[in-house]
Short mmCIF file of C-alpha atoms in Angstrom, two decimals:
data_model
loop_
_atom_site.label_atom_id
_atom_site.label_comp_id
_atom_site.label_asym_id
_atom_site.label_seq_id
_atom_site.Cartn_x
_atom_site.Cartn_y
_atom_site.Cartn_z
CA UNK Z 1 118.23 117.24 136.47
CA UNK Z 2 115.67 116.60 133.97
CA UNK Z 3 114.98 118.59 131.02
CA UNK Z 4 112.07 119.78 128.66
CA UNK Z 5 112.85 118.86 125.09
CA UNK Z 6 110.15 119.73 122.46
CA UNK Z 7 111.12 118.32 119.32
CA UNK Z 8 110.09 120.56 116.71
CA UNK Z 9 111.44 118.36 113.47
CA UNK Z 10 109.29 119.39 110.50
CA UNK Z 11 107.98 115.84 109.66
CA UNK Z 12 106.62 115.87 113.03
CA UNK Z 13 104.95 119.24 113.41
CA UNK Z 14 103.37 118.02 109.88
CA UNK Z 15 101.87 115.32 111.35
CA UNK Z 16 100.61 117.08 114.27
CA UNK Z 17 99.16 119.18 112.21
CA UNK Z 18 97.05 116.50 110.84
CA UNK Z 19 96.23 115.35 114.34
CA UNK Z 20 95.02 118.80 115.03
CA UNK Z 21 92.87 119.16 112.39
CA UNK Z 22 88.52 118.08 113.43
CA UNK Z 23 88.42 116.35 109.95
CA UNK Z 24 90.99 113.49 110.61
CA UNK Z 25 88.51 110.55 110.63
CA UNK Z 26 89.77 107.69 113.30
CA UNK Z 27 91.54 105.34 111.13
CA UNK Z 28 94.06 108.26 110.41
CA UNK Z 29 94.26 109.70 113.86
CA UNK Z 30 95.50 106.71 115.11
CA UNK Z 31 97.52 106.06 112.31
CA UNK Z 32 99.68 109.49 112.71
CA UNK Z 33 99.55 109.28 116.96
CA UNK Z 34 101.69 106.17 115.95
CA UNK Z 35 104.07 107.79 113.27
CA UNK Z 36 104.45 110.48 115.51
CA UNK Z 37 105.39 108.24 118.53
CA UNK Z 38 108.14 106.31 116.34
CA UNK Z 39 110.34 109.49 115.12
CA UNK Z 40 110.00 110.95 119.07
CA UNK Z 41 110.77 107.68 120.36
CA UNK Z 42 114.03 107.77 117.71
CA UNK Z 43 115.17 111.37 119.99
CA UNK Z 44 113.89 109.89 123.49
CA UNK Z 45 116.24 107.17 123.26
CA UNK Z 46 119.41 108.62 122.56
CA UNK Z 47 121.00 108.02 125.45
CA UNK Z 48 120.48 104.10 125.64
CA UNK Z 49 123.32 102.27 126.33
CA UNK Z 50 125.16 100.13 123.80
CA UNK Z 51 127.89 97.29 123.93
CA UNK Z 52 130.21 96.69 121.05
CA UNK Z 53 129.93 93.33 119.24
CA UNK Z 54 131.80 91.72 116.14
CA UNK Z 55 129.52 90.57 113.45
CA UNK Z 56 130.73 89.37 109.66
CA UNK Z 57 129.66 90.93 107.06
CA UNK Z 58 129.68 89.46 103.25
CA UNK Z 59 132.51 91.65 102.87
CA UNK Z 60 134.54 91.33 106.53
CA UNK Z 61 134.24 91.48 109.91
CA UNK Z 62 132.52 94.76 111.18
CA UNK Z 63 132.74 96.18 114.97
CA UNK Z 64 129.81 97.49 115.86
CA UNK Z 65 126.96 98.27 118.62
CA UNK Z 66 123.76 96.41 120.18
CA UNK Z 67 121.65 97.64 122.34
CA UNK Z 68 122.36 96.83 126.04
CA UNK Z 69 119.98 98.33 127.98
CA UNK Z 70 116.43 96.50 129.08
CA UNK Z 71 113.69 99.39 128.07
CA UNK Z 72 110.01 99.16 129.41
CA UNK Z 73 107.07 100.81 127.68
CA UNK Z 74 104.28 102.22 130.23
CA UNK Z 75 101.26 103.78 129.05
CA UNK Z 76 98.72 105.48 130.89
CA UNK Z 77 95.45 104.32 129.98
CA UNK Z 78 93.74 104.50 127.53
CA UNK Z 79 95.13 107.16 125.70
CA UNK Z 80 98.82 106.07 126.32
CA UNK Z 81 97.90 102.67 124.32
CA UNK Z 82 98.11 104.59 121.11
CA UNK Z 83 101.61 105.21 121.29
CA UNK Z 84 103.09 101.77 122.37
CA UNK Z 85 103.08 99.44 119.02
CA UNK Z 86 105.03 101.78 117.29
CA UNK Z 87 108.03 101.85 120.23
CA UNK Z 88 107.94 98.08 120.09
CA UNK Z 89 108.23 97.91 116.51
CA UNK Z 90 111.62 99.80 117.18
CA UNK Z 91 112.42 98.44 119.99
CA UNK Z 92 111.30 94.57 119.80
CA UNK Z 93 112.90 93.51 123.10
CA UNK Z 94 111.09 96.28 124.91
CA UNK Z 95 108.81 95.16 127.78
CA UNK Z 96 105.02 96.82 128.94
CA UNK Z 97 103.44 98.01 131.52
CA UNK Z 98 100.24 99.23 132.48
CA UNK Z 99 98.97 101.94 134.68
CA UNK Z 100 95.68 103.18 134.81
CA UNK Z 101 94.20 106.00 136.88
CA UNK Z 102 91.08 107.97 137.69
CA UNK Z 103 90.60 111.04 138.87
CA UNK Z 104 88.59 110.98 142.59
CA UNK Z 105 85.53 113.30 142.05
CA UNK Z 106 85.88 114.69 145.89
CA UNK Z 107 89.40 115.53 146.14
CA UNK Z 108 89.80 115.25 142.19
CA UNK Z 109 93.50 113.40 142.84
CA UNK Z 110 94.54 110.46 140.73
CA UNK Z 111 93.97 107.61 141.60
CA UNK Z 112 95.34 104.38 140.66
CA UNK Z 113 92.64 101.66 139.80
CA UNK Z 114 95.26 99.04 137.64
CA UNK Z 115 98.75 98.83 137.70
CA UNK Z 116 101.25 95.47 135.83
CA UNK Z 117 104.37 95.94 135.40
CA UNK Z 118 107.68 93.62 134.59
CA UNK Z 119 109.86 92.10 137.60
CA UNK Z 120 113.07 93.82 136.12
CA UNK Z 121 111.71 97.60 135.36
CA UNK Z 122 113.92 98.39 138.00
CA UNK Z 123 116.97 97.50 136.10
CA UNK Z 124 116.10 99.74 133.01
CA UNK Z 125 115.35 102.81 131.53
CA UNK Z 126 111.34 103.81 131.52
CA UNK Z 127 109.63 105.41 128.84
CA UNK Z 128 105.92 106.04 129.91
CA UNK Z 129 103.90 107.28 127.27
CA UNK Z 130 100.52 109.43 126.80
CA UNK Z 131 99.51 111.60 124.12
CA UNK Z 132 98.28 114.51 126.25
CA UNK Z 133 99.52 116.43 129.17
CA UNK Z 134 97.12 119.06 130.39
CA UNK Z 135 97.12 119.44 134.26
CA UNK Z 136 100.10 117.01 134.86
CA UNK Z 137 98.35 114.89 137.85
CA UNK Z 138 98.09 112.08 136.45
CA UNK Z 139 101.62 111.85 134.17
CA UNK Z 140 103.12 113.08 138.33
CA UNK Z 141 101.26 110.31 139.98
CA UNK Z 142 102.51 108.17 137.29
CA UNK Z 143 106.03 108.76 137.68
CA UNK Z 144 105.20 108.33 141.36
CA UNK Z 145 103.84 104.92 141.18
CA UNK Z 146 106.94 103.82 138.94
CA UNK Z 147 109.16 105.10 141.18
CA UNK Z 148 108.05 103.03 143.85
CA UNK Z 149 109.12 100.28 141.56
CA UNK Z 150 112.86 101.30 142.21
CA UNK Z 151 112.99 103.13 139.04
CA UNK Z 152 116.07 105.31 138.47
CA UNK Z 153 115.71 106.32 134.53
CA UNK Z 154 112.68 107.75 133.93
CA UNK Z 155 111.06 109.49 130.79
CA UNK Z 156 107.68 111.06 129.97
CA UNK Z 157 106.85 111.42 126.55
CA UNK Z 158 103.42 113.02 125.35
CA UNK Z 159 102.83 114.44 121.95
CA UNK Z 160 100.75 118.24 123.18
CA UNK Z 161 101.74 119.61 127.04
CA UNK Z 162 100.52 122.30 128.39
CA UNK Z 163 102.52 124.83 130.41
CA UNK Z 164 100.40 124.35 133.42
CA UNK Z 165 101.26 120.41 133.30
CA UNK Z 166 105.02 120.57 132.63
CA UNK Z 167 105.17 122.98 135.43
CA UNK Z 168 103.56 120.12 137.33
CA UNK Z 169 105.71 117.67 136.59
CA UNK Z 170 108.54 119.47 136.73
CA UNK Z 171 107.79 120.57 140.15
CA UNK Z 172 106.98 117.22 141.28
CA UNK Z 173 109.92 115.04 139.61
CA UNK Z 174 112.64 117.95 138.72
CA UNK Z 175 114.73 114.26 137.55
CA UNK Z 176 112.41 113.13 134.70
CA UNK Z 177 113.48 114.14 131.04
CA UNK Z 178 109.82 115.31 129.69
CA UNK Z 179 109.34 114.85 125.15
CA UNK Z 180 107.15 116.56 123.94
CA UNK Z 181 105.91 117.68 120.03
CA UNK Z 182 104.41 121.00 120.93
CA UNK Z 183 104.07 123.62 123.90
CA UNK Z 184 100.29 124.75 123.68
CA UNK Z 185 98.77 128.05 124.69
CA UNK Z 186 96.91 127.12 128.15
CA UNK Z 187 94.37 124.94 129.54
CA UNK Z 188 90.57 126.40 129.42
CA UNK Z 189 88.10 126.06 132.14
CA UNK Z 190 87.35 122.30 131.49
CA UNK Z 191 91.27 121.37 131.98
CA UNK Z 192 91.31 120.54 128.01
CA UNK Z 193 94.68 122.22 126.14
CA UNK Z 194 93.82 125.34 123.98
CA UNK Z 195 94.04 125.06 120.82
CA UNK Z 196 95.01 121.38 121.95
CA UNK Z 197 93.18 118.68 119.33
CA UNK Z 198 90.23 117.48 121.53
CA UNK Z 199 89.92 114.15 123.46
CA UNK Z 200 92.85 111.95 122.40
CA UNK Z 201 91.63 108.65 123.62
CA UNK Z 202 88.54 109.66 121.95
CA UNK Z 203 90.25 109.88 118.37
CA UNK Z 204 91.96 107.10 118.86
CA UNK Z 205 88.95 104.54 119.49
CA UNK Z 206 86.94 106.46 117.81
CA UNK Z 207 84.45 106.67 121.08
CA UNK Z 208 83.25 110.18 120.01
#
């Protein structure tokens, strides 16, 4: 079974407090979506598996631990694109993919209008990425589409959930570990998270 972890580390809720606040300009939004990706990244991977391997140092000969795992990256556009540079930077070898969705304005469901992703994602472990879950629809019909992939190891990682969208995803894919920086309040009447910090794909680009 998959579990919530919110990762309440004080250099993180620092920087989400910076990401909260109306006054951080774009360049710095962006900036700290990044820093805070990297140190949850650091806690969503601790279960990756490792081989040992001999290496020398200047001293001797050390046994010690790569990586041995193949991880892919998936964001959900556009927001999700914020948080992938700093996950390759720790993890060079990582692969990405891409989904993007819309919501249908009839039967307001996702829908999927682009979706890339590596030959091998089956073979890995999956971290897909967005700063934001509020209603959960989309981050569920994400995991959906991935799982049609094959996918076994899944992860969601978003910086602010909402209770309402956990629950979602939680309903929907009981398997998937969800990361998350902070638990917010609600969602108000226009599905945005209360006190939330606005549009993230918004701050990001600076589109707003």
């Amino acid at each position: 079974m998959g579990e919530l972890h919110v990762l309440n580390h004080p250099l993180i809720q620092h920087k989400l407090t910076l990401l909260r606040d109306k006054r951080t300009g774009t360049k710095e939004f962006r900036e700290i979506v990044g820093e805070i990706a990297s140190l949850m990244c650091y806690e969503a991977t601790r279960d990756l598996s490792t081989r040992a391997v001999t290496v020398e140092t200047p001293i001797g000969m050390a046994n010690t631990q790569v990586l041995d795992e193949n991880v892919t990256v998936v964001p959900i556009l556009r927001a999700g694109l914020g948080m992938v540079d700093p996950i390759i930077d720790l993890i060079p070898n990582a692969k990405v993919g891409h989904i993007g969705l819309f919501r249908d304005p009839d039967t307001h469901e996702p829908v999927k209008y682009y979706c890339k992703m590596p030959d091998d994602i089956a073979s890995g472990k999956v971290i897909i990425v967005d700063p934001m879950l509020a209603t959960g629809g989309s981050a569920a019909a994400a995991i959906s589409f991935i799982k049609e992939y094959g996918c076994k190891s899944i992860t969601l990682m978003d910086i602010i959930a909402a209770p309402e969208g956990i629950k979602v995803v939680k309903d929907n894919h009981p398997d998937v570990d969800i990361y998350v920086a902070a638990v917010d309040e609600k969602l108000n009447e226009n599905a945005y998270i209360v006190p939330g910090l606005g549009d993230a794909g918004d701050r990001i680009f600076g589109t707003k």
